[in-house]
Short mmCIF file of C-alpha atoms in Angstrom, two decimals:
data_model
loop_
_atom_site.label_atom_id
_atom_site.label_comp_id
_atom_site.label_asym_id
_atom_site.label_seq_id
_atom_site.Cartn_x
_atom_site.Cartn_y
_atom_site.Cartn_z
CA MET H 1 3.50 -3.91 -22.40
CA VAL H 2 1.38 -0.88 -22.29
CA THR H 3 -1.95 -2.90 -22.77
CA GLN H 4 -2.76 -3.93 -18.92
CA ALA H 5 -2.25 0.07 -17.98
CA LEU H 6 -4.39 0.79 -20.93
CA GLN H 7 -7.18 -0.94 -18.50
CA ILE H 8 -6.82 1.53 -15.59
CA ASN H 9 -10.71 3.08 -14.48
CA TRP H 10 -9.40 6.27 -13.55
CA ASN H 11 -12.71 7.43 -11.99
CA ALA H 12 -12.04 4.96 -9.74
CA PRO H 13 -11.62 5.78 -5.52
CA TRP H 14 -7.78 4.46 -5.40
CA TRP H 15 -6.88 6.40 -7.83
CA GLU H 16 -7.57 9.91 -6.60
CA ALA H 17 -3.96 10.64 -5.47
CA VAL H 18 -2.52 9.41 -8.48
CA ARG H 19 -4.81 10.20 -11.06
CA SER H 20 -3.53 13.86 -11.98
CA LEU H 21 -0.30 12.09 -12.11
CA GLY H 22 -0.91 9.18 -13.64
CA GLN H 23 -3.06 10.10 -16.86
CA PRO H 24 -0.22 12.53 -18.34
CA ALA H 25 2.38 9.67 -18.02
CA LEU H 26 0.17 6.78 -19.42
CA ALA H 27 -0.67 9.44 -22.45
CA SER H 28 3.48 9.99 -23.09
CA TRP H 29 3.86 5.47 -22.38
CA THR H 30 1.00 5.45 -24.76
CA ALA H 31 2.65 7.71 -27.07
CA GLY H 32 5.50 5.68 -27.59
CA ALA H 33 7.74 7.16 -24.68
CA GLY H 34 9.09 4.79 -22.08
CA VAL H 35 7.68 4.32 -19.22
CA ALA H 36 11.08 6.39 -17.66
CA GLN H 37 10.98 8.92 -19.73
CA ALA H 38 7.23 9.10 -19.36
CA LEU H 39 7.88 9.61 -15.70
CA ASN H 40 10.23 12.09 -15.66
CA ALA H 41 8.12 14.40 -17.88
CA VAL H 42 5.53 14.53 -15.63
CA GLY H 43 6.96 16.16 -12.98
CA PRO H 44 9.40 17.50 -10.22
CA ALA H 45 10.96 13.70 -7.73
CA PRO H 46 13.58 13.51 -5.43
CA VAL H 47 15.32 10.97 -8.06
CA SER H 48 14.99 10.84 -11.62
CA PHE H 49 13.88 7.46 -13.65
CA VAL H 50 16.33 5.48 -15.84
CA PRO H 51 16.13 2.65 -17.58
CA HIS H 52 16.37 -0.84 -15.91
CA HIS H 53 19.59 -1.63 -17.93
CA ALA H 54 21.82 0.86 -16.25
CA LEU H 55 21.94 -1.47 -12.74
CA ALA H 56 24.36 -3.34 -13.21
CA GLU H 57 24.15 -7.46 -12.95
CA GLY H 58 24.57 -8.08 -8.92
CA GLN H 59 24.13 -4.92 -8.08
CA ALA H 60 21.76 -3.84 -5.07
CA TYR H 61 18.64 -1.88 -6.55
CA GLU H 62 17.99 -0.27 -3.48
CA ARG H 63 21.68 1.16 -2.94
CA PHE H 64 21.57 2.56 -6.23
CA ILE H 65 18.93 4.26 -5.73
CA PHE H 66 20.25 5.53 -2.59
CA GLU H 67 23.47 6.36 -4.42
CA ARG H 68 22.48 7.75 -7.86
CA ARG H 69 19.14 9.25 -6.43
CA ALA H 70 18.08 7.02 -9.77
CA VAL H 71 15.00 4.36 -9.69
CA PRO H 72 15.75 1.28 -12.34
CA THR H 73 12.58 1.34 -14.11
CA ARG H 74 11.20 -1.38 -16.78
CA ASP H 75 8.46 -0.89 -19.32
CA ASN H 76 5.38 -2.34 -17.49
CA LEU H 77 2.81 -1.61 -15.48
CA HIS H 78 4.50 -2.79 -11.99
CA ASP H 79 7.22 0.07 -12.70
CA PHE H 80 4.89 2.28 -14.27
CA LEU H 81 2.88 2.72 -10.58
CA ASN H 82 5.79 2.46 -8.98
CA GLY H 83 7.19 5.52 -10.27
CA LEU H 84 3.82 7.08 -9.85
CA ILE H 85 4.08 7.05 -6.03
CA TRP H 86 7.45 8.19 -5.90
CA LEU H 87 5.95 11.69 -7.57
CA ARG H 88 2.76 11.31 -5.02
CA TYR H 89 4.50 11.15 -2.04
CA PRO H 90 8.42 11.27 -2.79
CA ARG H 91 9.35 11.96 0.91
CA ALA H 92 8.42 8.95 2.22
CA LYS H 93 9.60 7.28 -0.69
CA ARG H 94 12.52 8.56 -0.31
CA ARG H 95 12.85 7.67 3.74
CA MET H 96 12.41 4.03 2.92
CA ASN H 97 15.14 3.91 0.65
CA ALA H 98 17.40 5.16 2.54
CA LEU H 99 16.32 3.19 5.73
CA GLN H 100 16.60 -0.13 3.01
CA ALA H 101 20.05 1.68 1.58
CA GLN H 102 21.55 1.69 4.98
CA GLU H 103 20.25 -2.03 6.49
CA ILE H 104 22.09 -3.03 3.35
CA ALA H 105 25.16 -0.86 4.22
CA ALA H 106 25.04 -2.62 7.67
CA ASN H 107 24.80 -6.02 6.78
CA GLY H 108 24.78 -6.62 3.10
CA VAL H 109 22.49 -8.43 0.94
CA GLN H 110 21.60 -11.70 2.71
CA ALA H 111 19.61 -14.34 1.22
CA THR H 112 16.47 -13.57 3.30
CA ARG H 113 15.32 -10.10 3.87
CA GLY H 114 16.02 -8.53 7.76
CA PRO H 115 13.19 -7.27 9.84
CA VAL H 116 13.72 -3.60 8.89
CA ARG H 117 14.23 -4.55 5.00
CA ASP H 118 10.93 -7.10 5.39
CA ALA H 119 8.45 -4.17 7.17
CA ILE H 120 9.52 -1.66 4.59
CA THR H 121 8.90 -3.84 1.46
CA VAL H 122 5.90 -5.51 2.80
CA PHE H 123 4.57 -1.64 3.21
CA ASP H 124 6.09 -0.63 0.15
CA GLU H 125 3.99 -3.05 -2.00
CA ASN H 126 1.18 -3.60 0.22
CA GLY H 127 0.52 -0.32 2.24
CA ALA H 128 -2.03 2.03 2.74
CA LEU H 129 -2.21 5.29 5.30
CA LEU H 130 -5.86 5.33 6.89
CA ALA H 131 -6.81 8.33 9.61
CA ALA H 132 -9.38 7.38 10.56
CA PRO H 133 -11.96 7.86 14.00
CA GLU H 134 -10.66 5.84 16.51
CA PRO H 135 -13.62 3.59 16.66
CA LEU H 136 -13.17 2.56 13.57
CA MET H 137 -9.02 1.98 14.07
CA SER H 138 -10.12 -0.27 17.05
CA ALA H 139 -12.43 -2.44 15.46
CA LEU H 140 -9.85 -2.65 12.58
CA ARG H 141 -6.64 -3.59 14.70
CA GLU H 142 -9.60 -6.42 15.98
CA ARG H 143 -11.48 -7.61 12.79
CA GLN H 144 -14.24 -6.61 14.27
CA TRP H 145 -15.91 -6.71 10.42
CA ASP H 146 -19.31 -6.74 11.46
CA GLU H 147 -18.82 -3.57 13.53
CA LEU H 148 -16.37 -1.53 11.25
CA PHE H 149 -18.93 -2.00 8.53
CA GLY H 150 -22.00 -2.34 10.53
CA PRO H 151 -23.05 0.23 12.88
CA LEU H 152 -19.55 2.18 12.47
CA ARG H 153 -20.52 2.40 8.65
CA PRO H 154 -20.91 6.26 9.02
CA LEU H 155 -17.95 6.63 10.27
CA TRP H 156 -16.26 6.04 7.06
CA GLY H 157 -17.70 8.88 5.82
CA GLN H 158 -14.95 10.73 8.23
CA ALA H 159 -11.92 8.52 7.52
CA ARG H 160 -9.31 8.81 4.94
CA LEU H 161 -6.94 6.27 2.94
CA TRP H 162 -3.84 6.68 0.97
CA LEU H 163 -2.99 3.99 -1.10
CA LEU H 164 1.20 3.81 -0.93
CA GLY H 165 1.18 0.41 -2.19
CA HIS H 166 2.19 0.31 -6.16
CA ALA H 167 1.76 -3.44 -5.94
CA ALA H 168 -2.15 -3.56 -4.22
CA LEU H 169 -2.51 -0.81 -7.16
CA GLU H 170 -1.51 -3.08 -9.59
CA LYS H 171 -4.13 -6.06 -8.51
CA LEU H 172 -6.78 -3.16 -8.59
CA VAL H 173 -6.43 -2.51 -12.23
CA SER H 174 -8.40 -5.45 -12.77
CA PRO H 175 -10.42 -5.62 -9.19
CA TYR H 176 -11.10 -8.74 -6.86
CA LYS H 177 -12.69 -9.13 -3.54
CA SER H 178 -9.55 -10.57 -1.52
CA ILE H 179 -7.49 -7.68 -2.68
CA THR H 180 -5.84 -6.83 0.91
CA ALA H 181 -3.54 -3.61 2.11
CA HIS H 182 -1.27 -3.73 5.34
CA VAL H 183 -2.70 -0.50 6.84
CA MET H 184 -0.98 1.89 9.34
CA ALA H 185 -3.20 4.38 11.11
CA VAL H 186 -1.86 7.86 10.79
CA PRO H 187 -2.99 10.89 13.04
CA LYS H 188 -7.20 11.34 11.79
CA GLU H 189 -5.88 15.40 11.39
CA LEU H 190 -3.93 14.51 8.43
CA ARG H 191 -6.45 15.69 5.08
CA THR H 192 -3.65 15.10 1.85
CA PRO H 193 -1.85 13.59 0.21
CA ASP H 194 1.48 16.18 0.86
CA GLU H 195 0.34 15.77 4.61
CA ALA H 196 0.50 12.04 5.07
CA ASP H 197 3.79 11.83 2.54
CA GLU H 198 5.25 14.42 5.28
CA TRP H 199 4.18 12.52 8.58
CA LEU H 200 5.05 9.32 7.04
CA ALA H 201 8.71 10.52 6.27
CA ASP H 202 9.00 11.96 10.10
CA TRP H 203 8.12 8.91 11.86
CA LEU H 204 9.61 6.29 9.86
CA CYS H 205 12.29 4.91 11.79
CA ALA H 206 13.98 1.18 12.10
CA GLU H 207 12.75 0.71 15.47
CA ARG H 208 8.80 1.76 14.61
CA LEU H 209 8.91 -0.67 11.49
CA VAL H 210 10.33 -4.11 13.33
CA PRO H 211 6.97 -4.92 14.98
CA LYS H 212 5.26 -4.58 11.68
CA PRO H 213 2.60 -2.23 12.66
CA PHE H 214 -0.13 -3.17 10.19
CA VAL H 215 -2.93 -4.20 10.14
CA PRO H 216 -4.94 -6.07 7.09
CA LEU H 217 -7.85 -4.38 5.64
CA PRO H 218 -9.64 -5.81 2.78
CA LEU H 219 -9.72 -2.90 0.10
CA LEU H 220 -13.43 -3.43 -1.35
CA GLY H 221 -14.69 -3.49 1.45
CA ILE H 222 -14.33 -0.08 2.24
CA PRO H 223 -17.20 2.30 1.83
CA GLY H 224 -18.14 3.69 -1.68
CA TRP H 225 -15.08 1.36 -2.94
CA TRP H 226 -17.45 -1.16 -4.83
CA SER H 227 -20.76 -0.94 -5.45
CA ASP H 228 -21.07 -5.07 -4.73
CA ASN H 229 -20.56 -3.96 -0.60
CA GLU H 230 -23.72 -1.94 -0.40
CA ASP H 231 -25.26 -5.52 0.28
CA ALA H 232 -24.64 -6.42 4.13
CA GLY H 233 -23.85 -10.04 3.00
CA PHE H 234 -20.87 -9.05 1.05
CA TYR H 235 -18.93 -9.25 4.17
CA ASP H 236 -19.66 -13.33 5.14
CA ASP H 237 -17.07 -14.19 3.39
CA LYS H 238 -14.31 -15.77 6.03
CA ALA H 239 -11.67 -16.44 3.33
CA VAL H 240 -11.36 -12.88 3.04
CA PHE H 241 -12.87 -11.28 5.79
CA ARG H 242 -10.77 -13.32 9.01
CA PRO H 243 -11.36 -12.99 12.28
CA LYS H 244 -8.21 -12.04 14.12
CA ARG H 245 -5.44 -15.18 15.44
CA ALA H 246 -6.98 -15.59 18.85
CA ALA H 247 -10.60 -15.45 18.15
CA LEU H 248 -10.01 -18.30 16.04
CA ALA H 249 -8.03 -20.23 18.38
CA GLU H 250 -10.66 -19.26 20.91
CA SER H 251 -13.41 -20.85 18.88
CA ALA H 252 -11.56 -23.88 17.72
CA GLY H 253 -10.87 -24.64 21.70
CA ARG H 254 -14.68 -24.30 21.91
CA SER H 255 -15.07 -26.98 19.70
CA ALA H 256 -12.41 -29.32 20.36
CA VAL H 257 -14.39 -29.03 24.18
CA ARG H 258 -17.69 -30.12 22.42
CA GLN H 259 -16.11 -32.90 20.81
CA LYS H 260 -14.95 -34.35 23.71
CA ALA H 261 -18.48 -34.09 25.85
CA LEU H 262 -19.94 -35.82 22.84
#
């Protein structure tokens, strides 16, 4: 199961925040340790990592973590990357887990997740934090891709993005154009993963999560993250760089009016 992890290119920019943790953990895994053991050996965390069979059948994963302060971990790439995020962003992960556990305690495990658990799951799997000048954030919120990656492109040099979604990182092991993160704006003054972790842990609460304050960002469009995006035509792919829904509706309306006039 370690084969996929061996394909990680640690020099890629999306690994920067977890590189110093991931390389020794992967070396331990490659040498024969289980993923839980390899993660435990890397450094301190608010949880330990335990083999997945410690989770009893029918027991809620999130409640187990909250009550035992231990993360059931399989020997696969997905759980390896989840562990790296726990190590890199311990406060935020602990806070998300506490919110999940509170929702389960209040409402039980339903056939479908409620709005709080759903928002946390979306962010936990594919979330990212972006500290950037306001013109960049404004263009991103409006899906103004031509502006975001055209005239505003130089401002990306002032931006910092921290990828917390372990599923997004898993996809980036074998990069492809449409990999998209759910991005949340954070104060542009944040400079380090530790600062981002502390801010997010303090900010997170049920009321703020329910509206899903995320915007989609195709990650390989970020300047400096993928050589192909140096060609402006990279962003012409509307299947990836999609207009905002309101703009699509307006365009469809204009088309219908033209057809009627004909």
